[in-house]
PDB file of C-alpha atoms in Angstrom:
ATOM      1  CA  MET A 486      90.638 -58.864-114.376  1.00  0.00           C
ATOM      2  CA  SER A 487      88.063 -58.249-111.729  1.00  0.00           C
ATOM      3  CA  ARG A 488      84.468 -57.553-112.658  1.00  0.00           C
ATOM      4  CA  GLU A 489      83.840 -55.432-109.545  1.00  0.00           C
ATOM      5  CA  ARG A 490      82.990 -51.837-110.259  1.00  0.00           C
ATOM      6  CA  HIS A 491      84.800 -49.186-108.342  1.00  0.00           C
ATOM      7  CA  VAL A 492      82.389 -46.856-106.527  1.00  0.00           C
ATOM      8  CA  SER A 493      83.834 -43.520-105.599  1.00  0.00           C
ATOM      9  CA  PRO A 494      83.355 -42.684-101.911  1.00  0.00           C
ATOM     10  CA  ARG A 495      82.199 -39.192-102.829  1.00  0.00           C
ATOM     11  CA  THR A 496      79.059 -40.644-104.409  1.00  0.00           C
ATOM     12  CA  THR A 497      78.085 -42.716-101.398  1.00  0.00           C
ATOM     13  CA  GLU A 498      79.073 -40.581 -98.430  1.00  0.00           C
ATOM     14  CA  PRO A 499      76.260 -38.879 -96.523  1.00  0.00           C
ATOM     15  CA  LEU A 500      75.704 -35.273 -97.469  1.00  0.00           C
ATOM     16  CA  ARG A 501      75.943 -32.610 -94.826  1.00  0.00           C
ATOM     17  CA  PHE A 502      73.589 -29.697 -95.096  1.00  0.00           C
ATOM     18  CA  ASN A 503      74.167 -26.522 -93.164  1.00  0.00           C
ATOM     19  CA  GLU A 504      71.104 -24.423 -92.581  1.00  0.00           C
ATOM     20  CA  VAL A 505      71.670 -20.834 -93.597  1.00  0.00           C
ATOM     21  CA  ALA A 506      69.519 -17.983 -92.363  1.00  0.00           C
ATOM     22  CA  SER A 507      67.775 -16.097 -95.155  1.00  0.00           C
ATOM     23  CA  ALA A 508      67.715 -12.349 -95.414  1.00  0.00           C
ATOM     24  CA  PRO A 509      64.859 -10.768 -93.475  1.00  0.00           C
ATOM     25  CA  HIS A 510      61.771 -10.146 -95.552  1.00  0.00           C
ATOM     26  CA  TYR A 511      58.197  -9.035 -95.092  1.00  0.00           C
ATOM     27  CA  VAL A 512      55.380 -11.557 -95.211  1.00  0.00           C
ATOM     28  CA  ARG A 513      54.332 -11.963 -98.844  1.00  0.00           C
ATOM     29  CA  SER A 514      50.572 -12.077 -98.372  1.00  0.00           C
ATOM     30  CA  THR A 515      47.792 -10.648 -96.255  1.00  0.00           C
ATOM     31  CA  ASP A 516      44.009 -10.736 -96.173  1.00  0.00           C
ATOM     32  CA  LYS A 517      43.873  -7.294 -94.564  1.00  0.00           C
ATOM     33  CA  PRO A 518      43.609  -3.878 -96.291  1.00  0.00           C
ATOM     34  CA  VAL A 519      46.787  -2.691 -97.997  1.00  0.00           C
ATOM     35  CA  GLN A 520      48.314   0.571 -99.078  1.00  0.00           C
ATOM     36  CA  PHE A 521      49.797   0.498-102.563  1.00  0.00           C
ATOM     37  CA  VAL A 522      51.449   2.627-105.223  1.00  0.00           C
ATOM     38  CA  THR A 523      51.653   2.317-108.980  1.00  0.00           C
ATOM     39  CA  VAL A 524      55.055   1.946-110.642  1.00  0.00           C
ATOM     40  CA  ALA A 525      55.546   2.963-114.281  1.00  0.00           C
ATOM     41  CA  ASN A 526      58.343   3.323-116.821  1.00  0.00           C
ATOM     42  CA  PRO A 527      59.300   6.723-118.323  1.00  0.00           C
ATOM     43  CA  GLN A 528      56.731   6.265-121.108  1.00  0.00           C
ATOM     44  CA  GLY A 529      53.970   5.891-118.496  1.00  0.00           C
ATOM     45  CA  THR A 530      53.390   2.167-118.959  1.00  0.00           C
ATOM     46  CA  VAL A 531      52.305   0.633-115.659  1.00  0.00           C
ATOM     47  CA  LEU A 532      54.791  -2.060-114.623  1.00  0.00           C
ATOM     48  CA  GLY A 533      53.330  -3.102-111.292  1.00  0.00           C
ATOM     49  CA  TYR A 534      52.435  -2.190-107.758  1.00  0.00           C
ATOM     50  CA  VAL A 535      54.267  -1.993-104.441  1.00  0.00           C
ATOM     51  CA  TRP A 536      51.946  -2.772-101.533  1.00  0.00           C
ATOM     52  CA  ALA A 537      52.182  -2.871 -97.728  1.00  0.00           C
ATOM     53  CA  ASN A 538      50.245  -3.819 -94.595  1.00  0.00           C
ATOM     54  CA  ASP A 539      51.609  -3.175 -91.087  1.00  0.00           C
ATOM     55  CA  GLU A 540      49.178  -5.427 -89.221  1.00  0.00           C
ATOM     56  CA  ASP A 541      50.574  -8.602 -90.830  1.00  0.00           C
ATOM     57  CA  ASP A 542      54.089  -7.183 -91.386  1.00  0.00           C
ATOM     58  CA  ALA A 543      53.477  -7.771 -95.088  1.00  0.00           C
ATOM     59  CA  ALA A 544      54.743  -6.040 -98.213  1.00  0.00           C
ATOM     60  CA  GLY A 545      55.665  -6.904-101.746  1.00  0.00           C
ATOM     61  CA  TRP A 546      55.808  -6.236-105.448  1.00  0.00           C
ATOM     62  CA  LYS A 547      52.976  -7.324-107.724  1.00  0.00           C
ATOM     63  CA  VAL A 548      54.068  -7.377-111.335  1.00  0.00           C
ATOM     64  CA  ARG A 549      51.571  -6.276-113.969  1.00  0.00           C
ATOM     65  CA  ARG A 550      51.222  -9.219-116.311  1.00  0.00           C
ATOM     66  CA  ALA A 551      50.720  -6.998-119.372  1.00  0.00           C
ATOM     67  CA  GLY A 552      54.030  -5.268-118.553  1.00  0.00           C
ATOM     68  CA  GLY A 553      55.965  -8.315-119.760  1.00  0.00           C
ATOM     69  CA  ASP A 554      59.637  -8.873-119.091  1.00  0.00           C
ATOM     70  CA  GLU A 555      60.313  -5.204-118.368  1.00  0.00           C
ATOM     71  CA  ALA A 556      57.776  -5.236-115.534  1.00  0.00           C
ATOM     72  CA  PHE A 557      59.212  -8.436-114.100  1.00  0.00           C
ATOM     73  CA  ASN A 558      62.784  -7.152-114.270  1.00  0.00           C
ATOM     74  CA  ARG A 559      62.030  -3.714-112.811  1.00  0.00           C
ATOM     75  CA  GLY A 560      60.309  -5.377-109.887  1.00  0.00           C
ATOM     76  CA  ALA A 561      63.656  -6.623-108.608  1.00  0.00           C
ATOM     77  CA  LEU A 562      64.536  -3.057-107.609  1.00  0.00           C
ATOM     78  CA  TYR A 563      61.426  -2.716-105.445  1.00  0.00           C
ATOM     79  CA  VAL A 564      61.844  -6.154-103.888  1.00  0.00           C
ATOM     80  CA  SER A 565      65.425  -5.166-103.025  1.00  0.00           C
ATOM     81  CA  LYS A 566      64.267  -1.888-101.481  1.00  0.00           C
ATOM     82  CA  LEU A 567      61.694  -3.745 -99.383  1.00  0.00           C
ATOM     83  CA  ARG A 568      64.291  -6.247 -98.155  1.00  0.00           C
ATOM     84  CA  ASP A 569      66.655  -3.427 -97.266  1.00  0.00           C
ATOM     85  CA  ALA A 570      63.886  -1.644 -95.351  1.00  0.00           C
ATOM     86  CA  LYS A 571      63.023  -4.827 -93.444  1.00  0.00           C
ATOM     87  CA  THR A 572      66.695  -5.322 -92.553  1.00  0.00           C
ATOM     88  CA  ARG A 573      66.692  -1.793 -91.115  1.00  0.00           C
ATOM     89  CA  GLY A 574      63.594  -2.583 -89.055  1.00  0.00           C
ATOM     90  CA  LEU A 575      61.097  -0.385 -90.903  1.00  0.00           C
ATOM     91  CA  ARG A 576      57.402  -1.190 -90.746  1.00  0.00           C
ATOM     92  CA  PRO A 577      55.952  -2.063 -94.173  1.00  0.00           C
ATOM     93  CA  THR A 578      54.086   1.221 -94.660  1.00  0.00           C
ATOM     94  CA  ALA A 579      57.198   3.167 -93.625  1.00  0.00           C
ATOM     95  CA  ALA A 580      59.121   1.237 -96.287  1.00  0.00           C
ATOM     96  CA  LEU A 581      56.422   2.119 -98.814  1.00  0.00           C
ATOM     97  CA  ALA A 582      56.608   5.785 -97.821  1.00  0.00           C
ATOM     98  CA  GLU A 583      60.386   5.701 -98.262  1.00  0.00           C
ATOM     99  CA  ILE A 584      60.011   4.189-101.745  1.00  0.00           C
ATOM    100  CA  VAL A 585      57.561   6.959-102.658  1.00  0.00           C
ATOM    101  CA  ARG A 586      59.825   9.658-101.232  1.00  0.00           C
ATOM    102  CA  ASP A 587      62.967   8.356-102.947  1.00  0.00           C
ATOM    103  CA  THR A 588      61.462   7.683-106.377  1.00  0.00           C
ATOM    104  CA  ASP A 589      63.285   9.129-109.383  1.00  0.00           C
ATOM    105  CA  PRO A 590      60.963  10.074-112.254  1.00  0.00           C
ATOM    106  CA  THR A 591      63.952  10.129-114.621  1.00  0.00           C
ATOM    107  CA  GLY A 592      64.935   6.533-113.822  1.00  0.00           C
ATOM    108  CA  PRO A 593      63.942   3.373-115.681  1.00  0.00           C
ATOM    109  CA  SER A 594      60.925   3.068-113.372  1.00  0.00           C
ATOM    110  CA  HIS A 595      59.309   5.308-110.791  1.00  0.00           C
ATOM    111  CA  VAL A 596      56.344   5.594-108.463  1.00  0.00           C
ATOM    112  CA  VAL A 597      53.576   7.455-110.252  1.00  0.00           C
ATOM    113  CA  PRO A 598      52.995  10.742-108.379  1.00  0.00           C
ATOM    114  CA  GLY A 599      49.758  10.753-106.399  1.00  0.00           C
ATOM    115  CA  SER A 600      49.189   7.016-106.838  1.00  0.00           C
ATOM    116  CA  LEU A 601      49.244   6.081-103.136  1.00  0.00           C
ATOM    117  CA  ARG A 602      45.911   4.383-102.432  1.00  0.00           C
ATOM    118  CA  GLN A 603      44.230   2.040 -99.985  1.00  0.00           C
ATOM    119  CA  ALA A 604      42.701  -1.257-101.142  1.00  0.00           C
ATOM    120  CA  PRO A 605      40.376  -3.476 -99.107  1.00  0.00           C
ATOM    121  CA  SER A 606      42.639  -6.451 -99.784  1.00  0.00           C
ATOM    122  CA  LEU A 607      45.722  -7.632-101.621  1.00  0.00           C
ATOM    123  CA  GLY A 608      43.319  -9.357-104.008  1.00  0.00           C
ATOM    124  CA  THR A 609      42.273  -5.931-105.300  1.00  0.00           C
ATOM    125  CA  VAL A 610      45.888  -5.140-106.183  1.00  0.00           C
ATOM    126  CA  LYS A 611      46.299  -8.546-107.821  1.00  0.00           C
ATOM    127  CA  ASP A 612      43.179  -7.899-109.904  1.00  0.00           C
ATOM    128  CA  LEU A 613      44.653  -4.592-111.082  1.00  0.00           C
ATOM    129  CA  ALA A 614      47.881  -6.299-112.013  1.00  0.00           C
ATOM    130  CA  ASP A 615      46.069  -8.989-114.003  1.00  0.00           C
ATOM    131  CA  GLN A 616      44.176  -6.506-116.168  1.00  0.00           C
ATOM    132  CA  ASP A 617      45.458  -6.037-119.693  1.00  0.00           C
TER     133      ASP A 617
END
């Protein structure tokens, strides 16, 4: 018997990677002023904030840490809405306005009426989200 080990070619052949384009998305950070809205569940618990800035083509969801898993999970809806808006070519604040307009207060989460505000920076929104 031979003591040579058989090495499968599939473990030694070079791997080929194909670069795939990602879905369009807004920039995830800005140091400029932002517009933002508060998102809550039907019981009124704040889950997070959707924010936008046209100058840097930036927008995103900032989960409220105290909102726990529910806040994290509900954020996926708003991230999806932002990606869809970017794909359609909307400016970030137009996407935010659309989210406000299309909110459903009877759904599992909604934009709190009258919560549209301006903040001097994204850091202000992050500070809100980090409060317990």
